[in-house]
Amino acid sequence: MTYKSGSTYASRLLTKVVEAGWFEKEELAVELGVTVPTLEAYVASQLPMSADGQLRLAAFLIEKVPPLARMGHRLRGLVGAAMLYESDQTRTHLQAPVERFK
């Protein structure tokens, strides 16, 4: 089964880290709690990364990859927002809000 939604922000960040060669794939896989083949599937956008995996990647970037720490913070925020949305803790509207300025 191939994941068809294309690359995600997390997979693009992971690809940057892999292509930079700063860490071995085995080390990255351990940090993310996955196997090397799974890591490679993430990079190839063949498998979606779980929210937990994305949070691990964000923490790894923040702690160990200073040039990408800002992007790690952004990823953590995106994952947090997605988790809140999925748990129905955000407000959604059935109708457009009333115009405030006429």
Short mmCIF file of N, CA, C and O in Angstrom, two decimals:
data_model
loop_
_atom_site.label_atom_id
_atom_site.label_comp_id
_atom_site.label_asym_id
_atom_site.label_seq_id
_atom_site.Cartn_x
_atom_site.Cartn_y
_atom_site.Cartn_z
N MET A 1 0.85 -1.17 0.00
CA MET A 1 0.00 0.00 0.00
C MET A 1 0.89 1.24 0.00
O MET A 1 1.80 1.36 0.80
N THR A 2 0.61 2.18 -0.87
CA THR A 2 1.40 3.40 -0.98
C THR A 2 0.60 4.57 -0.45
O THR A 2 -0.59 4.72 -0.76
N TYR A 3 1.23 5.40 0.32
CA TYR A 3 0.62 6.61 0.85
C TYR A 3 0.66 7.65 -0.25
O TYR A 3 1.71 8.02 -0.73
N LYS A 4 -0.49 8.15 -0.68
CA LYS A 4 -0.56 8.97 -1.88
C LYS A 4 -0.68 10.46 -1.62
O LYS A 4 -0.78 11.22 -2.56
N SER A 5 -0.70 10.94 -0.43
CA SER A 5 -0.96 12.35 -0.23
C SER A 5 0.26 13.22 -0.50
O SER A 5 0.20 14.41 -0.39
N GLY A 6 1.37 12.63 -0.88
CA GLY A 6 2.55 13.43 -1.16
C GLY A 6 3.34 13.71 0.10
O GLY A 6 3.05 13.20 1.16
N SER A 7 4.35 14.51 -0.06
CA SER A 7 5.20 14.78 1.09
C SER A 7 4.51 15.71 2.07
O SER A 7 3.72 16.57 1.69
N THR A 8 4.80 15.51 3.32
CA THR A 8 4.27 16.35 4.37
C THR A 8 5.41 17.20 4.92
O THR A 8 6.58 16.99 4.59
N TYR A 9 5.05 18.16 5.74
CA TYR A 9 6.08 19.00 6.35
C TYR A 9 7.08 18.14 7.12
O TYR A 9 8.30 18.33 7.01
N ALA A 10 6.58 17.16 7.85
CA ALA A 10 7.46 16.28 8.63
C ALA A 10 8.39 15.49 7.72
O ALA A 10 9.58 15.37 7.99
N SER A 11 7.85 14.94 6.64
CA SER A 11 8.71 14.14 5.75
C SER A 11 9.74 15.02 5.05
O SER A 11 10.87 14.59 4.82
N ARG A 12 9.38 16.26 4.73
CA ARG A 12 10.36 17.17 4.11
C ARG A 12 11.48 17.51 5.09
O ARG A 12 12.65 17.57 4.72
N LEU A 13 11.13 17.73 6.36
CA LEU A 13 12.15 18.00 7.37
C LEU A 13 13.06 16.79 7.57
O LEU A 13 14.28 16.93 7.65
N LEU A 14 12.46 15.63 7.64
CA LEU A 14 13.24 14.41 7.81
C LEU A 14 14.17 14.21 6.62
O LEU A 14 15.33 13.83 6.78
N THR A 15 13.69 14.49 5.43
CA THR A 15 14.52 14.39 4.23
C THR A 15 15.71 15.34 4.30
O THR A 15 16.83 14.96 3.93
N LYS A 16 15.49 16.56 4.80
CA LYS A 16 16.60 17.50 4.96
C LYS A 16 17.68 16.94 5.88
O LYS A 16 18.87 17.06 5.59
N VAL A 17 17.25 16.35 6.97
CA VAL A 17 18.20 15.80 7.94
C VAL A 17 18.97 14.64 7.32
O VAL A 17 20.19 14.55 7.45
N VAL A 18 18.26 13.76 6.64
CA VAL A 18 18.91 12.59 6.02
C VAL A 18 19.89 13.05 4.94
O VAL A 18 21.03 12.57 4.88
N GLU A 19 19.46 13.97 4.07
CA GLU A 19 20.32 14.42 2.98
C GLU A 19 21.53 15.21 3.47
O GLU A 19 22.57 15.21 2.80
N ALA A 20 21.40 15.87 4.61
CA ALA A 20 22.54 16.62 5.16
C ALA A 20 23.65 15.69 5.63
O ALA A 20 24.81 16.08 5.67
N GLY A 21 23.29 14.46 5.98
CA GLY A 21 24.29 13.48 6.41
C GLY A 21 24.85 13.73 7.80
O GLY A 21 25.90 13.19 8.15
N TRP A 22 24.16 14.51 8.60
CA TRP A 22 24.63 14.80 9.95
C TRP A 22 24.51 13.59 10.86
O TRP A 22 25.25 13.48 11.84
N PHE A 23 23.55 12.71 10.59
CA PHE A 23 23.28 11.55 11.43
C PHE A 23 23.13 10.32 10.54
O PHE A 23 22.67 10.42 9.41
N GLU A 24 23.47 9.18 11.07
CA GLU A 24 23.25 7.92 10.38
C GLU A 24 21.76 7.59 10.42
O GLU A 24 21.06 7.96 11.36
N LYS A 25 21.29 6.89 9.41
CA LYS A 25 19.87 6.51 9.37
C LYS A 25 19.48 5.68 10.58
O LYS A 25 18.37 5.82 11.11
N GLU A 26 20.41 4.83 11.03
CA GLU A 26 20.12 4.00 12.20
C GLU A 26 19.87 4.87 13.43
O GLU A 26 18.97 4.60 14.23
N GLU A 27 20.68 5.92 13.60
CA GLU A 27 20.52 6.82 14.75
C GLU A 27 19.19 7.57 14.66
O GLU A 27 18.48 7.70 15.66
N LEU A 28 18.85 8.04 13.47
CA LEU A 28 17.57 8.73 13.28
C LEU A 28 16.40 7.79 13.56
O LEU A 28 15.42 8.20 14.20
N ALA A 29 16.51 6.56 13.10
CA ALA A 29 15.44 5.60 13.32
C ALA A 29 15.23 5.36 14.81
O ALA A 29 14.08 5.31 15.28
N VAL A 30 16.32 5.23 15.56
CA VAL A 30 16.21 5.04 17.01
C VAL A 30 15.54 6.25 17.65
O VAL A 30 14.67 6.12 18.52
N GLU A 31 15.94 7.45 17.24
CA GLU A 31 15.35 8.68 17.81
C GLU A 31 13.85 8.76 17.56
O GLU A 31 13.11 9.25 18.40
N LEU A 32 13.42 8.26 16.39
CA LEU A 32 12.00 8.30 16.05
C LEU A 32 11.24 7.07 16.53
O LEU A 32 10.02 7.01 16.44
N GLY A 33 11.98 6.06 17.01
CA GLY A 33 11.34 4.85 17.51
C GLY A 33 10.79 3.97 16.40
O GLY A 33 9.76 3.32 16.57
N VAL A 34 11.48 3.97 15.24
CA VAL A 34 11.05 3.16 14.10
C VAL A 34 12.23 2.37 13.54
O VAL A 34 13.37 2.56 13.98
N THR A 35 11.97 1.52 12.57
CA THR A 35 13.04 0.79 11.90
C THR A 35 13.58 1.64 10.75
O THR A 35 12.93 2.60 10.31
N VAL A 36 14.75 1.25 10.25
CA VAL A 36 15.34 1.98 9.12
C VAL A 36 14.43 1.90 7.88
O VAL A 36 14.22 2.93 7.21
N PRO A 37 13.86 0.73 7.54
CA PRO A 37 12.95 0.71 6.39
C PRO A 37 11.74 1.65 6.55
O PRO A 37 11.29 2.28 5.59
N THR A 38 11.22 1.76 7.77
CA THR A 38 10.12 2.68 8.02
C THR A 38 10.58 4.11 7.85
O THR A 38 9.87 4.93 7.24
N LEU A 39 11.76 4.43 8.34
CA LEU A 39 12.34 5.77 8.17
C LEU A 39 12.46 6.10 6.68
O LEU A 39 12.09 7.19 6.25
N GLU A 40 12.95 5.15 5.90
CA GLU A 40 13.08 5.36 4.46
C GLU A 40 11.73 5.54 3.79
O GLU A 40 11.60 6.32 2.85
N ALA A 41 10.71 4.84 4.28
CA ALA A 41 9.36 5.01 3.74
C ALA A 41 8.82 6.41 4.06
O ALA A 41 8.12 7.01 3.23
N TYR A 42 9.14 6.93 5.24
CA TYR A 42 8.75 8.31 5.58
C TYR A 42 9.40 9.29 4.61
O TYR A 42 8.76 10.21 4.10
N VAL A 43 10.69 9.12 4.38
CA VAL A 43 11.43 10.03 3.50
C VAL A 43 10.88 9.97 2.08
O VAL A 43 10.76 10.99 1.41
N ALA A 44 10.52 8.79 1.63
CA ALA A 44 9.98 8.61 0.27
C ALA A 44 8.49 8.97 0.18
O ALA A 44 7.89 8.84 -0.88
N SER A 45 7.90 9.40 1.28
CA SER A 45 6.47 9.73 1.36
C SER A 45 5.59 8.54 0.98
O SER A 45 4.53 8.70 0.41
N GLN A 46 6.04 7.35 1.31
CA GLN A 46 5.26 6.14 1.05
C GLN A 46 4.45 5.72 2.26
O GLN A 46 3.58 4.87 2.15
N LEU A 47 4.72 6.32 3.40
CA LEU A 47 4.06 5.96 4.65
C LEU A 47 3.87 7.23 5.46
O LEU A 47 4.81 8.02 5.59
N PRO A 48 2.67 7.46 5.98
CA PRO A 48 2.46 8.65 6.80
C PRO A 48 3.11 8.49 8.17
O PRO A 48 3.10 7.41 8.75
N MET A 49 3.68 9.57 8.67
CA MET A 49 4.30 9.55 9.99
C MET A 49 3.22 9.81 11.03
O MET A 49 2.42 10.74 10.88
N SER A 50 3.19 9.00 12.08
CA SER A 50 2.20 9.18 13.13
C SER A 50 2.44 10.51 13.85
O SER A 50 3.52 11.10 13.76
N ALA A 51 1.43 10.95 14.57
CA ALA A 51 1.58 12.19 15.34
C ALA A 51 2.70 12.04 16.37
O ALA A 51 3.51 12.97 16.56
N ASP A 52 2.79 10.87 16.99
CA ASP A 52 3.87 10.62 17.95
C ASP A 52 5.23 10.70 17.27
O ASP A 52 6.17 11.30 17.81
N GLY A 53 5.33 10.13 16.09
CA GLY A 53 6.59 10.19 15.34
C GLY A 53 6.95 11.61 14.97
O GLY A 53 8.12 12.01 15.02
N GLN A 54 5.95 12.40 14.59
CA GLN A 54 6.20 13.79 14.25
C GLN A 54 6.65 14.59 15.47
O GLN A 54 7.53 15.44 15.37
N LEU A 55 6.06 14.30 16.62
CA LEU A 55 6.48 14.98 17.85
C LEU A 55 7.90 14.58 18.23
O LEU A 55 8.68 15.41 18.70
N ARG A 56 8.25 13.32 18.03
CA ARG A 56 9.62 12.87 18.28
C ARG A 56 10.59 13.58 17.35
O ARG A 56 11.68 13.99 17.76
N LEU A 57 10.21 13.70 16.07
CA LEU A 57 11.06 14.40 15.11
C LEU A 57 11.23 15.86 15.52
O LEU A 57 12.34 16.39 15.48
N ALA A 58 10.15 16.50 15.92
CA ALA A 58 10.23 17.90 16.34
C ALA A 58 11.17 18.04 17.53
O ALA A 58 12.03 18.93 17.55
N ALA A 59 11.04 17.18 18.53
CA ALA A 59 11.91 17.24 19.71
C ALA A 59 13.37 17.01 19.32
O ALA A 59 14.28 17.68 19.81
N PHE A 60 13.59 16.05 18.42
CA PHE A 60 14.95 15.77 17.94
C PHE A 60 15.55 16.99 17.25
O PHE A 60 16.70 17.36 17.52
N LEU A 61 14.78 17.64 16.39
CA LEU A 61 15.28 18.82 15.69
C LEU A 61 15.59 19.95 16.67
O LEU A 61 16.62 20.61 16.57
N ILE A 62 14.72 20.15 17.63
CA ILE A 62 14.90 21.23 18.60
C ILE A 62 16.14 20.99 19.45
O ILE A 62 16.92 21.91 19.69
N GLU A 63 16.34 19.75 19.87
CA GLU A 63 17.45 19.44 20.78
C GLU A 63 18.79 19.24 20.09
O GLU A 63 19.83 19.61 20.62
N LYS A 64 18.78 18.63 18.88
CA LYS A 64 20.04 18.19 18.31
C LYS A 64 20.41 18.78 16.95
O LYS A 64 21.49 18.50 16.44
N VAL A 65 19.51 19.55 16.36
CA VAL A 65 19.79 20.12 15.04
C VAL A 65 19.50 21.62 15.08
O VAL A 65 18.46 22.08 14.58
N PRO A 66 20.39 22.41 15.66
CA PRO A 66 20.14 23.85 15.81
C PRO A 66 19.72 24.57 14.53
O PRO A 66 18.83 25.42 14.59
N PRO A 67 20.29 24.24 13.36
CA PRO A 67 19.84 24.95 12.15
C PRO A 67 18.37 24.70 11.80
O PRO A 67 17.76 25.50 11.09
N LEU A 68 17.80 23.62 12.29
CA LEU A 68 16.41 23.29 11.99
C LEU A 68 15.51 23.37 13.22
O LEU A 68 14.35 22.95 13.18
N ALA A 69 16.01 23.93 14.31
CA ALA A 69 15.23 24.00 15.55
C ALA A 69 13.95 24.82 15.37
O ALA A 69 12.88 24.43 15.88
N ARG A 70 14.04 25.90 14.63
CA ARG A 70 12.85 26.73 14.42
C ARG A 70 11.77 25.93 13.69
O ARG A 70 10.59 26.02 14.01
N MET A 71 12.19 25.15 12.71
CA MET A 71 11.24 24.32 11.98
C MET A 71 10.68 23.22 12.88
O MET A 71 9.53 22.81 12.73
N GLY A 72 11.49 22.74 13.83
CA GLY A 72 11.02 21.76 14.80
C GLY A 72 9.93 22.33 15.68
O GLY A 72 8.93 21.66 15.96
N HIS A 73 10.10 23.59 16.09
CA HIS A 73 9.05 24.25 16.88
C HIS A 73 7.77 24.39 16.07
O HIS A 73 6.66 24.19 16.59
N ARG A 74 7.93 24.73 14.79
CA ARG A 74 6.75 24.87 13.92
C ARG A 74 6.04 23.52 13.78
O ARG A 74 4.81 23.44 13.86
N LEU A 75 6.80 22.46 13.55
CA LEU A 75 6.21 21.13 13.42
C LEU A 75 5.46 20.75 14.69
O LEU A 75 4.33 20.24 14.62
N ARG A 76 6.06 21.01 15.82
CA ARG A 76 5.40 20.68 17.10
C ARG A 76 4.07 21.42 17.22
O ARG A 76 3.06 20.86 17.65
N GLY A 77 4.04 22.69 16.81
CA GLY A 77 2.80 23.46 16.85
C GLY A 77 1.75 22.92 15.89
O GLY A 77 0.56 22.84 16.24
N LEU A 78 2.17 22.54 14.69
CA LEU A 78 1.24 21.98 13.71
C LEU A 78 0.63 20.67 14.20
O LEU A 78 -0.58 20.45 14.06
N VAL A 79 1.47 19.83 14.78
CA VAL A 79 0.98 18.53 15.29
C VAL A 79 0.03 18.76 16.46
O VAL A 79 -1.02 18.12 16.55
N GLY A 80 0.38 19.67 17.34
CA GLY A 80 -0.50 19.98 18.47
C GLY A 80 -1.85 20.48 18.03
O GLY A 80 -2.89 20.06 18.55
N ALA A 81 -1.86 21.35 17.02
CA ALA A 81 -3.13 21.87 16.50
C ALA A 81 -3.95 20.76 15.85
O ALA A 81 -5.17 20.69 16.03
N ALA A 82 -3.28 19.89 15.10
CA ALA A 82 -3.99 18.79 14.45
C ALA A 82 -4.58 17.84 15.49
O ALA A 82 -5.71 17.35 15.32
N MET A 83 -3.84 17.60 16.56
CA MET A 83 -4.33 16.71 17.61
C MET A 83 -5.56 17.31 18.30
O MET A 83 -6.52 16.59 18.61
N LEU A 84 -5.53 18.62 18.55
CA LEU A 84 -6.69 19.28 19.15
C LEU A 84 -7.90 19.20 18.23
O LEU A 84 -9.01 18.93 18.68
N TYR A 85 -7.68 19.42 16.95
CA TYR A 85 -8.77 19.35 15.99
C TYR A 85 -9.38 17.95 15.95
O TYR A 85 -10.60 17.79 15.96
N GLU A 86 -8.54 16.95 15.89
CA GLU A 86 -9.01 15.56 15.83
C GLU A 86 -9.77 15.16 17.08
O GLU A 86 -10.64 14.29 17.03
N SER A 87 -9.45 15.77 18.21
CA SER A 87 -10.13 15.41 19.46
C SER A 87 -11.35 16.30 19.72
O SER A 87 -11.91 16.27 20.81
N ASP A 88 -11.75 17.08 18.72
CA ASP A 88 -12.92 17.97 18.81
C ASP A 88 -12.81 18.99 19.93
O ASP A 88 -13.80 19.38 20.53
N GLN A 89 -11.61 19.44 20.21
CA GLN A 89 -11.42 20.46 21.24
C GLN A 89 -11.30 21.86 20.64
O GLN A 89 -11.03 22.81 21.35
N THR A 90 -11.51 21.97 19.33
CA THR A 90 -11.51 23.29 18.70
C THR A 90 -12.91 23.61 18.24
O THR A 90 -13.72 22.72 18.01
N ARG A 91 -13.20 24.87 18.08
CA ARG A 91 -14.53 25.28 17.66
C ARG A 91 -14.60 25.31 16.13
O ARG A 91 -13.71 25.82 15.47
N THR A 92 -15.67 24.79 15.62
CA THR A 92 -15.94 24.91 14.21
C THR A 92 -17.34 25.50 14.06
O THR A 92 -18.18 25.37 14.96
N HIS A 93 -17.57 26.14 12.96
CA HIS A 93 -18.85 26.82 12.76
C HIS A 93 -19.60 26.15 11.61
O HIS A 93 -19.01 25.76 10.61
N LEU A 94 -20.91 26.04 11.77
CA LEU A 94 -21.73 25.50 10.70
C LEU A 94 -22.06 26.59 9.68
O LEU A 94 -22.39 26.30 8.54
N GLN A 95 -22.00 27.84 10.12
CA GLN A 95 -22.28 28.97 9.23
C GLN A 95 -21.11 29.94 9.32
O GLN A 95 -20.38 29.96 10.31
N ALA A 96 -20.99 30.77 8.33
CA ALA A 96 -19.95 31.79 8.34
C ALA A 96 -20.21 32.77 9.48
O ALA A 96 -21.37 33.07 9.81
N PRO A 97 -19.17 33.29 10.11
CA PRO A 97 -19.37 34.27 11.17
C PRO A 97 -20.05 35.52 10.63
O PRO A 97 -19.92 35.88 9.46
N VAL A 98 -20.79 36.20 11.50
CA VAL A 98 -21.45 37.44 11.12
C VAL A 98 -20.39 38.49 10.82
O VAL A 98 -19.39 38.60 11.53
N GLU A 99 -20.61 39.24 9.76
CA GLU A 99 -19.64 40.29 9.42
C GLU A 99 -19.63 41.34 10.52
O GLU A 99 -20.69 41.83 10.93
N ARG A 100 -18.46 41.70 10.94
CA ARG A 100 -18.34 42.69 12.03
C ARG A 100 -18.31 44.10 11.50
O ARG A 100 -18.68 45.04 12.17
N PHE A 101 -17.85 44.26 10.28
CA PHE A 101 -17.71 45.60 9.73
C PHE A 101 -18.54 45.70 8.45
O PHE A 101 -18.34 44.95 7.52
N LYS A 102 -19.44 46.62 8.43
CA LYS A 102 -20.28 46.80 7.22
C LYS A 102 -20.15 48.19 6.71
O LYS A 102 -19.89 49.12 7.31
#
